[in-house]
Coordinates of C-alpha atoms in Angstrom, one line a residue:
Chain A
M18 CA -0.9 26.9 21.3
S19 CA 2.4 25.6 22.6
A20 CA 4.3 22.5 21.5
L21 CA 3.1 20.6 24.5
D22 CA -0.5 21.3 23.6
V23 CA 0.1 20.1 20.1
T24 CA 1.7 16.9 21.4
A25 CA -1.3 16.4 23.7
A26 CA -3.7 16.9 20.9
V27 CA -1.9 14.4 18.6
F28 CA -1.7 11.9 21.4
Y29 CA -5.4 12.5 22.1
T30 CA -6.4 11.9 18.5
L31 CA -4.1 9.1 17.6
V32 CA -3.6 7.1 20.8
F33 CA -6.1 7.7 23.5
P34 CA -9.1 7.8 23.0
G35 CA -8.6 8.2 19.3
L36 CA -7.4 5.8 16.7
L37 CA -5.4 3.2 18.7
F38 CA -7.7 2.8 21.7
T39 CA -10.9 2.9 19.7
G40 CA -9.4 0.5 17.1
V41 CA -8.4 -2.0 19.7
V42 CA -11.7 -1.9 21.7
G43 CA -13.7 -1.8 18.5
L44 CA -12.0 -4.9 17.2
L45 CA -12.7 -6.7 20.5
L46 CA -16.3 -5.7 20.2
T47 CA -16.3 -7.1 16.6
W48 CA -15.2 -10.4 18.3
V49 CA -18.3 -10.0 20.6
D50 CA -20.4 -9.6 17.5
R51 CA -19.0 -12.7 15.8
K52 CA -19.2 -14.8 19.0
V53 CA -22.8 -13.8 19.7
T54 CA -23.7 -14.6 16.1
A55 CA -22.0 -18.0 16.4
I56 CA -23.9 -18.8 19.6
V57 CA -27.2 -17.9 18.0
Q58 CA -26.3 -20.1 15.1
S59 CA -25.2 -23.0 17.5
R60 CA -21.6 -22.8 16.5
V61 CA -18.4 -22.3 18.6
G62 CA -17.2 -19.1 16.9
P63 CA -13.8 -17.6 16.5
P64 CA -11.2 -17.0 19.3
W65 CA -10.9 -13.5 20.7
Y66 CA -7.9 -12.6 18.6
Q67 CA -9.6 -13.3 15.3
P68 CA -10.5 -9.7 14.3
F69 CA -6.9 -8.6 15.1
A70 CA -5.5 -11.4 12.9
D71 CA -7.9 -10.5 10.1
V72 CA -7.1 -6.8 10.1
G73 CA -3.3 -7.4 10.6
K74 CA -3.3 -9.7 7.6
L75 CA -5.2 -7.3 5.5
L76 CA -2.9 -4.4 6.4
A77 CA 0.1 -6.6 5.3
K78 CA -1.4 -7.8 2.0
R79 CA -0.7 -6.1 -1.3
M80 CA -3.4 -3.7 -2.5
V81 CA -4.6 -4.1 -6.1
I82 CA -5.9 -1.0 -7.8
P83 CA -8.3 -2.0 -10.6
R84 CA -7.2 -1.2 -14.1
G85 CA -8.7 2.1 -15.2
A86 CA -10.0 3.1 -11.8
P87 CA -9.3 6.7 -10.6
A88 CA -6.5 6.1 -8.1
L89 CA -7.1 9.3 -6.1
G90 CA -10.7 8.5 -5.2
F91 CA -10.0 4.8 -4.8
L92 CA -7.2 5.4 -2.3
A93 CA -8.8 8.4 -0.5
A94 CA -12.0 6.6 0.3
P95 CA -10.7 4.3 3.1
L96 CA -8.7 7.2 4.5
L97 CA -11.9 9.3 4.6
A98 CA -13.7 6.4 6.4
I99 CA -11.0 6.0 9.0
T100 CA -10.6 9.8 9.6
G101 CA -14.4 10.1 10.2
A102 CA -14.3 7.2 12.7
T103 CA -11.2 8.6 14.5
L104 CA -12.6 12.1 14.9
S105 CA -16.1 10.9 16.0
A106 CA -14.4 8.8 18.6
A107 CA -12.3 11.8 19.8
I108 CA -15.5 13.9 20.2
V109 CA -17.7 11.2 21.8
F110 CA -15.0 10.3 24.4
Q111 CA -14.2 14.0 25.0
A112 CA -17.6 14.3 26.7
V113 CA -16.6 11.4 29.1
F114 CA -12.9 12.1 29.8
K115 CA -12.5 15.9 29.3
P116 CA -16.1 17.3 29.7
E117 CA -14.8 20.9 30.2
E118 CA -13.0 20.9 26.8
G119 CA -16.1 20.3 24.7
F120 CA -17.0 23.2 22.4
I121 CA -20.5 24.5 21.6
G122 CA -22.0 22.6 18.7
D123 CA -19.9 19.4 18.9
L124 CA -23.1 17.4 18.7
I125 CA -23.7 19.0 15.2
V126 CA -20.1 18.3 14.2
L127 CA -20.7 14.7 15.2
V128 CA -23.6 14.4 12.8
Y129 CA -21.3 15.2 9.9
L130 CA -18.3 13.1 11.2
T131 CA -20.4 9.9 11.8
A132 CA -21.6 10.2 8.1
L133 CA -18.0 10.2 6.8
P134 CA -17.5 6.4 6.8
A135 CA -20.6 6.0 4.7
I136 CA -19.4 8.8 2.4
G137 CA -16.1 6.9 2.1
L138 CA -18.0 3.8 1.0
I139 CA -19.8 5.9 -1.6
V140 CA -16.6 7.4 -3.0
G141 CA -14.8 4.1 -2.9
G142 CA -17.6 2.2 -4.6
A143 CA -18.1 4.8 -7.3
S144 CA -14.4 5.0 -8.1
S145 CA -13.8 1.2 -8.1
R146 CA -14.9 0.8 -11.7
S147 CA -17.0 -2.2 -10.9
P148 CA -20.7 -2.6 -11.4
F149 CA -21.0 -4.0 -7.9
G150 CA -19.3 -1.0 -6.5
A151 CA -21.5 1.4 -8.5
V152 CA -24.7 -0.4 -7.4
G153 CA -23.6 -0.4 -3.8
A154 CA -22.6 3.2 -3.9
S155 CA -26.0 4.3 -5.3
R156 CA -27.8 2.2 -2.7
E157 CA -25.7 3.7 0.1
M158 CA -26.5 7.2 -1.2
S159 CA -30.3 6.6 -1.1
L160 CA -30.0 5.0 2.3
I161 CA -27.9 7.6 4.0
L162 CA -30.4 10.4 3.2
A163 CA -33.2 8.2 4.7
Y164 CA -31.5 7.2 8.0
E165 CA -29.9 10.6 8.7
A166 CA -33.4 12.1 9.0
G167 CA -34.3 9.8 11.9
F168 CA -30.8 10.3 13.4
L169 CA -31.3 14.1 13.4
L170 CA -34.8 13.8 14.9
A171 CA -33.5 11.6 17.7
L172 CA -30.6 14.0 18.3
S173 CA -32.9 17.1 18.4
T174 CA -35.0 15.4 21.1
V175 CA -31.9 15.2 23.2
V176 CA -31.1 18.8 22.4
V177 CA -34.5 19.9 23.6
H178 CA -34.1 17.9 26.8
A179 CA -30.7 19.2 27.6
G180 CA -31.3 22.7 26.2
S181 CA -27.8 22.7 24.6
I182 CA -25.9 21.5 21.6
R183 CA -22.8 20.6 23.6
L184 CA -22.3 16.9 24.4
A185 CA -20.9 17.7 27.8
D186 CA -24.1 19.7 28.7
V187 CA -26.2 16.7 27.7
N188 CA -24.1 14.6 30.2
L189 CA -24.5 17.3 32.8
A190 CA -28.3 17.5 32.3
Q191 CA -28.5 13.8 32.9
L192 CA -26.4 14.1 36.0
L193 CA -29.0 16.5 37.4
E194 CA -32.3 15.0 36.1
G195 CA -31.5 11.3 35.5
P196 CA -31.1 9.5 32.2
I197 CA -33.1 10.9 29.3
V198 CA -34.3 7.4 28.2
W199 CA -36.6 7.2 31.3
S200 CA -38.9 9.9 29.8
P201 CA -41.5 8.9 27.2
S202 CA -39.9 11.1 24.5
G203 CA -36.5 9.9 25.4
L204 CA -37.6 6.2 25.1
L205 CA -39.1 6.8 21.6
A206 CA -36.1 8.8 20.5
M207 CA -33.6 6.1 21.7
A208 CA -35.6 3.5 19.7
V209 CA -35.3 5.7 16.6
L210 CA -31.6 6.2 17.2
L211 CA -31.0 2.5 17.6
V212 CA -32.7 1.7 14.3
C213 CA -30.6 4.4 12.6
V214 CA -27.4 3.2 14.2
Q215 CA -28.2 -0.3 12.8
A216 CA -28.4 1.2 9.4
K217 CA -25.3 3.4 9.9
L218 CA -23.3 0.3 10.9
G219 CA -24.5 -1.5 7.8
F220 CA -26.0 -4.4 9.8
L221 CA -28.8 -6.6 8.8
P222 CA -31.6 -5.9 8.0
F223 CA -30.1 -2.7 6.5
D224 CA -26.9 -4.0 4.9
I225 CA -28.4 -3.3 1.5
S226 CA -25.4 -1.4 0.2
E227 CA -23.0 -4.3 0.9
A228 CA -25.3 -7.3 0.6
E229 CA -22.5 -9.9 0.3
T230 CA -24.8 -12.6 -1.0
E231 CA -26.3 -10.3 -3.7
I232 CA -23.7 -7.8 -4.9
I233 CA -20.6 -9.4 -3.2
G234 CA -19.9 -6.6 -0.8
G235 CA -20.8 -3.7 -3.1
P236 CA -18.3 -0.9 -2.6
L237 CA -15.9 -3.3 -0.9
A238 CA -15.9 -5.8 -3.8
E239 CA -12.8 -4.3 -5.5
Y240 CA -10.9 -3.4 -2.3
S241 CA -8.1 -5.6 -1.2
G242 CA -5.2 -5.4 1.3
V243 CA -4.8 -2.1 3.1
G244 CA -7.9 -0.5 1.7
L245 CA -10.1 -3.3 2.8
G246 CA -8.3 -3.4 6.2
L247 CA -8.9 0.3 6.8
F248 CA -12.6 -0.1 5.9
K249 CA -12.9 -3.0 8.3
L250 CA -11.1 -1.1 11.0
S251 CA -13.3 2.0 10.5
R252 CA -16.3 -0.3 10.7
A253 CA -15.0 -1.8 14.0
M254 CA -14.4 1.7 15.4
M255 CA -17.9 2.9 14.5
F256 CA -19.2 -0.3 16.2
L257 CA -17.8 1.2 19.4
V258 CA -18.4 4.9 18.7
L259 CA -22.1 4.8 17.7
P260 CA -23.3 2.6 20.6
A261 CA -21.2 4.7 23.0
L262 CA -22.9 7.8 21.6
V263 CA -26.3 6.2 22.2
V264 CA -25.3 5.5 25.9
V265 CA -23.9 9.0 26.4
L266 CA -26.9 10.7 24.9
F267 CA -29.7 8.7 26.5
W268 CA -28.5 6.4 29.2
G269 CA -26.0 8.6 31.1
P270 CA -24.6 10.3 33.0
V271 CA -21.1 9.0 32.2
T272 CA -18.2 10.5 34.2
A273 CA -14.6 9.5 34.4
T274 CA -14.9 7.7 37.7
P275 CA -14.2 3.9 37.8
A276 CA -17.7 3.0 38.9
S277 CA -19.3 5.1 36.2
L278 CA -17.0 3.7 33.6
V279 CA -17.9 0.1 34.6
A280 CA -21.5 1.0 34.4
F281 CA -20.9 2.6 31.0
L282 CA -19.2 -0.6 29.7
A283 CA -22.2 -2.7 30.9
K284 CA -24.7 -0.4 29.2
L285 CA -22.6 -0.4 26.1
L286 CA -22.6 -4.2 26.0
V287 CA -26.4 -4.2 26.4
V288 CA -26.8 -1.8 23.5
E289 CA -24.3 -3.8 21.4
V290 CA -26.0 -7.2 22.1
L291 CA -29.3 -5.6 21.2
L292 CA -28.0 -4.5 17.8
I293 CA -26.3 -7.9 17.2
V294 CA -29.4 -10.0 18.1
A295 CA -31.4 -7.8 15.7
K296 CA -28.8 -8.4 13.1
V297 CA -28.7 -12.2 13.3
T298 CA -32.5 -12.7 13.6
H299 CA -33.5 -10.6 10.6
A300 CA -33.2 -11.0 6.8
R301 CA -32.2 -8.2 4.5
V302 CA -35.0 -5.9 3.4
R303 CA -35.1 -4.4 -0.1
L304 CA -34.0 -0.8 -0.7
D305 CA -37.5 0.5 -1.3
Q306 CA -38.8 -1.2 1.9
A307 CA -36.0 0.3 3.9
L308 CA -36.6 3.8 2.4
R309 CA -40.3 3.5 3.1
F310 CA -39.5 2.4 6.7
F311 CA -37.1 5.2 7.4
W312 CA -39.0 8.0 5.7
G313 CA -42.3 6.7 7.1
R314 CA -42.5 5.1 10.5
V315 CA -39.0 6.2 11.8
V316 CA -39.6 9.9 10.9
V317 CA -43.1 9.8 12.3
V318 CA -41.9 8.3 15.6
G319 CA -39.0 10.7 15.7
L320 CA -41.2 13.8 15.1
L321 CA -43.5 12.5 17.9
A322 CA -40.6 12.2 20.3
A323 CA -39.4 15.7 19.4
A324 CA -42.9 17.1 19.9
L325 CA -43.2 15.3 23.3
A326 CA -39.9 16.7 24.3
V327 CA -41.0 20.2 23.4
I328 CA -44.1 20.0 25.6
G329 CA -41.9 18.7 28.4
L330 CA -42.6 14.9 28.6
Chain B
M6 CA 7.5 -16.5 13.9
S7 CA 6.8 -12.9 13.3
A8 CA 3.5 -11.2 14.0
L9 CA 2.7 -11.0 10.3
D10 CA 3.2 -14.8 9.8
W11 CA 1.0 -15.3 12.8
C12 CA -1.8 -13.2 11.2
F13 CA -1.5 -15.1 8.0
K14 CA -1.8 -18.4 9.8
K15 CA -4.8 -17.4 11.9
S16 CA -6.8 -15.7 9.2
I17 CA -7.3 -17.3 5.8
W18 CA -10.1 -16.2 3.5
V19 CA -10.9 -18.7 0.7
Y20 CA -12.4 -18.2 -2.7
H21 CA -14.1 -21.1 -4.3
V22 CA -13.4 -21.7 -8.0
N23 CA -15.1 -24.3 -10.1
A24 CA -12.8 -25.2 -13.0
G25 CA -15.2 -27.7 -14.7
A26 CA -16.0 -29.9 -11.7
C27 CA -19.0 -32.2 -11.5
N28 CA -20.3 -30.4 -8.4
G29 CA -19.3 -33.2 -6.0
C30 CA -16.3 -31.4 -4.6
D31 CA -18.2 -28.1 -4.5
I32 CA -20.9 -29.6 -2.3
E33 CA -18.2 -31.0 0.0
I34 CA -16.7 -27.5 0.2
L35 CA -20.1 -26.2 1.2
D36 CA -20.4 -28.9 3.8
T37 CA -17.0 -27.8 5.3
L38 CA -18.5 -24.3 5.7
T39 CA -21.6 -25.4 7.7
P40 CA -22.0 -24.8 11.4
Y41 CA -21.2 -28.5 12.0
Y42 CA -17.6 -28.0 11.1
D43 CA -17.6 -24.3 11.9
V44 CA -14.4 -23.3 10.1
E45 CA -14.6 -19.7 11.6
R46 CA -13.0 -21.3 14.6
F47 CA -9.7 -21.4 12.6
G48 CA -10.3 -18.1 11.0
I49 CA -11.3 -19.6 7.7
R50 CA -14.0 -17.7 5.8
L51 CA -15.6 -18.0 2.4
V52 CA -15.4 -14.7 0.6
H53 CA -17.3 -13.6 -2.5
T54 CA -14.6 -11.9 -4.5
P55 CA -11.0 -12.9 -5.4
R56 CA -9.8 -9.4 -4.2
H57 CA -10.5 -10.4 -0.6
A58 CA -9.1 -13.9 -0.9
D59 CA -5.9 -15.5 0.5
A60 CA -6.4 -18.9 -1.0
L61 CA -8.2 -20.3 -4.0
L62 CA -9.9 -23.6 -3.6
V63 CA -10.0 -25.0 -7.1
T64 CA -12.2 -28.0 -8.0
G65 CA -12.4 -29.7 -11.4
P66 CA -10.0 -31.0 -14.1
V67 CA -9.5 -27.5 -15.6
T68 CA -11.3 -27.5 -18.9
R69 CA -9.8 -25.6 -21.9
Q70 CA -12.4 -22.8 -21.7
V71 CA -11.8 -22.2 -18.0
R72 CA -8.0 -21.8 -18.4
D73 CA -8.1 -18.0 -19.2
R74 CA -10.5 -17.3 -16.5
L75 CA -8.4 -19.2 -14.0
L76 CA -5.3 -17.2 -14.9
R77 CA -7.3 -13.9 -14.7
L78 CA -8.7 -15.0 -11.3
Y79 CA -5.1 -15.7 -10.1
D80 CA -4.0 -12.3 -11.2
A81 CA -6.9 -10.6 -9.5
T82 CA -6.0 -12.2 -6.1
P83 CA -3.6 -10.0 -4.1
D84 CA -0.3 -11.4 -3.0
P85 CA 0.6 -13.5 -1.0
K86 CA -1.8 -16.2 -2.1
L87 CA -2.2 -20.0 -2.0
V88 CA -3.8 -22.4 -4.5
I89 CA -5.4 -25.5 -3.0
A90 CA -6.5 -28.2 -5.4
V91 CA -9.6 -30.0 -4.0
G92 CA -10.5 -33.4 -5.4
S93 CA -9.0 -36.0 -7.7
C94 CA -9.6 -33.9 -10.9
P95 CA -7.4 -30.9 -10.2
T96 CA -4.9 -33.3 -8.6
G97 CA -4.1 -35.2 -11.7
G98 CA -7.0 -34.8 -14.1
G99 CA -9.1 -37.6 -12.5
I100 CA -10.9 -39.8 -15.1
W101 CA -10.4 -37.0 -17.6
H102 CA -6.7 -37.0 -17.4
N103 CA -6.2 -37.8 -21.1
S104 CA -9.3 -36.1 -22.4
Y105 CA -8.9 -33.5 -25.3
A106 CA -11.3 -31.2 -23.5
T107 CA -9.3 -30.8 -20.3
L108 CA -5.8 -29.7 -19.4
G109 CA -5.3 -32.7 -17.1
G110 CA -4.9 -31.2 -13.7
L111 CA -4.4 -27.8 -12.1
A112 CA -0.6 -28.1 -11.9
N113 CA -0.5 -27.4 -15.7
V114 CA -2.0 -23.9 -15.2
L115 CA -1.3 -22.6 -11.6
P116 CA 1.3 -23.3 -8.9
V117 CA -0.4 -25.5 -6.5
A118 CA 0.4 -25.5 -2.7
V119 CA -1.5 -28.5 -1.5
Y120 CA -3.5 -31.3 -3.1
V121 CA -6.5 -32.7 -1.4
P122 CA -7.3 -36.0 -3.3
G123 CA -10.6 -37.8 -3.1
C124 CA -13.6 -38.2 -5.3
P125 CA -15.0 -36.2 -3.5
P126 CA -12.7 -35.5 -0.5
R127 CA -14.5 -35.5 2.9
P128 CA -14.9 -32.1 4.6
E129 CA -12.4 -33.2 7.2
A130 CA -9.9 -33.9 4.4
I131 CA -10.4 -30.4 2.9
L132 CA -10.0 -28.8 6.4
Y133 CA -6.8 -30.9 6.9
G134 CA -5.5 -29.7 3.5
V135 CA -6.0 -26.0 4.3
A136 CA -4.4 -26.6 7.7
Q137 CA -1.5 -28.2 6.0
A138 CA -1.1 -25.4 3.5
L139 CA -0.9 -23.0 6.5
G140 CA 1.6 -25.2 8.3
L141 CA -0.8 -25.8 11.2
V142 CA -0.4 -29.6 11.1
Q143 CA 2.7 -31.8 10.4
Q144 CA 3.1 -33.1 6.9
Q145 CA 2.6 -36.9 6.9
V146 CA 3.7 -37.8 3.4
S147 CA 6.4 -36.3 1.2
A148 CA 6.7 -36.1 -2.6
Q149 CA 8.2 -39.2 -4.1
A150 CA 10.1 -39.4 -7.3
Y151 CA 9.6 -42.5 -9.5
A152 CA 12.7 -44.7 -9.7
E153 CA 13.2 -47.7 -11.9
V154 CA 13.6 -50.9 -9.9
T155 CA 16.5 -53.0 -11.3

């Protein structure tokens, strides 16, 4: 690997389409989220620069480490979250911009990387030495096991369709045979994936681990300044990455041509608005209700989708 | 104005503290946060923990018991921070200004940035006070020192 390759890799990870690009677009999408929420609640809503002002302010504020909290875990947790979001963004957008550079198994790696922000929340909550953080962390731990099952089943449906565990091959298969979502198994699997993405993003009705009105933000309760800003930024980045993953996996093909990118953006916005409307029109469910929902109906529908895909529907 | 100053002016998260208030001002603060006034337009948000807060909205005449909690709350809020006194009571003690049970106003405990008088102040007045604390509106009155007329 030459120095030029290293520079290109660093640029790819940190600027485009990694940290900087995903952060900026993710924050803009957070504004879309807040604006749509405001419209549904018959309000005017914030101006477009609001998420940038929020995160900029948080990054500039002093960070308080709670007395007696283990500093290593407390400080590492936001970094874990932002690393996970950056690397997932790099892999998802690799399938779009550099399809030939994807490696075999990047879909599997993505499963682990998209779980990192949630693991960051668990570590941060557990090491914040606050009962709210501990309750939030334990809730997130129960929830992550439940929604990852549905997530994996939806992904395995795609793998059966494409016959490959490479993201670029999934894109290629859709280029040849049309979007996966237009098959019965694809439609079911996409519905399962959307529900799991809702939980992964910590949106209502599955914001059980944060539950601002109940446990005042759970793991985030003790975070201030930079730590909180990084968590908010990683949340905004995942709000771009996960819906983009849904579009790339089910509603492709996405290629690096202008027309395809515009269509990608339109599909992305449709998926985002779907998630946002579900968020503002639902109340929070209890942890046991959510677990029963994910281990019950979501897994059953996911298994059905995988079975349908195996027999070729 | 630097980019950071701009961020602080456009995004202010408030934490509501009741320091022995009669609930009148607290209800007016809740009114300010309803969709009718929609403070999210100005980047103002109510947060649930002092760790996330940029400003403390304090109501009530500051009773003796609440003093310690108020100081701890102030310490728990990360710098830079503002304290905004909402209502007649934190402004000067209100009708409890000389009571043994209160400390007669917020200025005796914390450094106050802006006073919003009124019993209770209207939601517009609270909004105006926060905007004034951020420097978004021009100051109309200035502090006056008492001078003996001869």
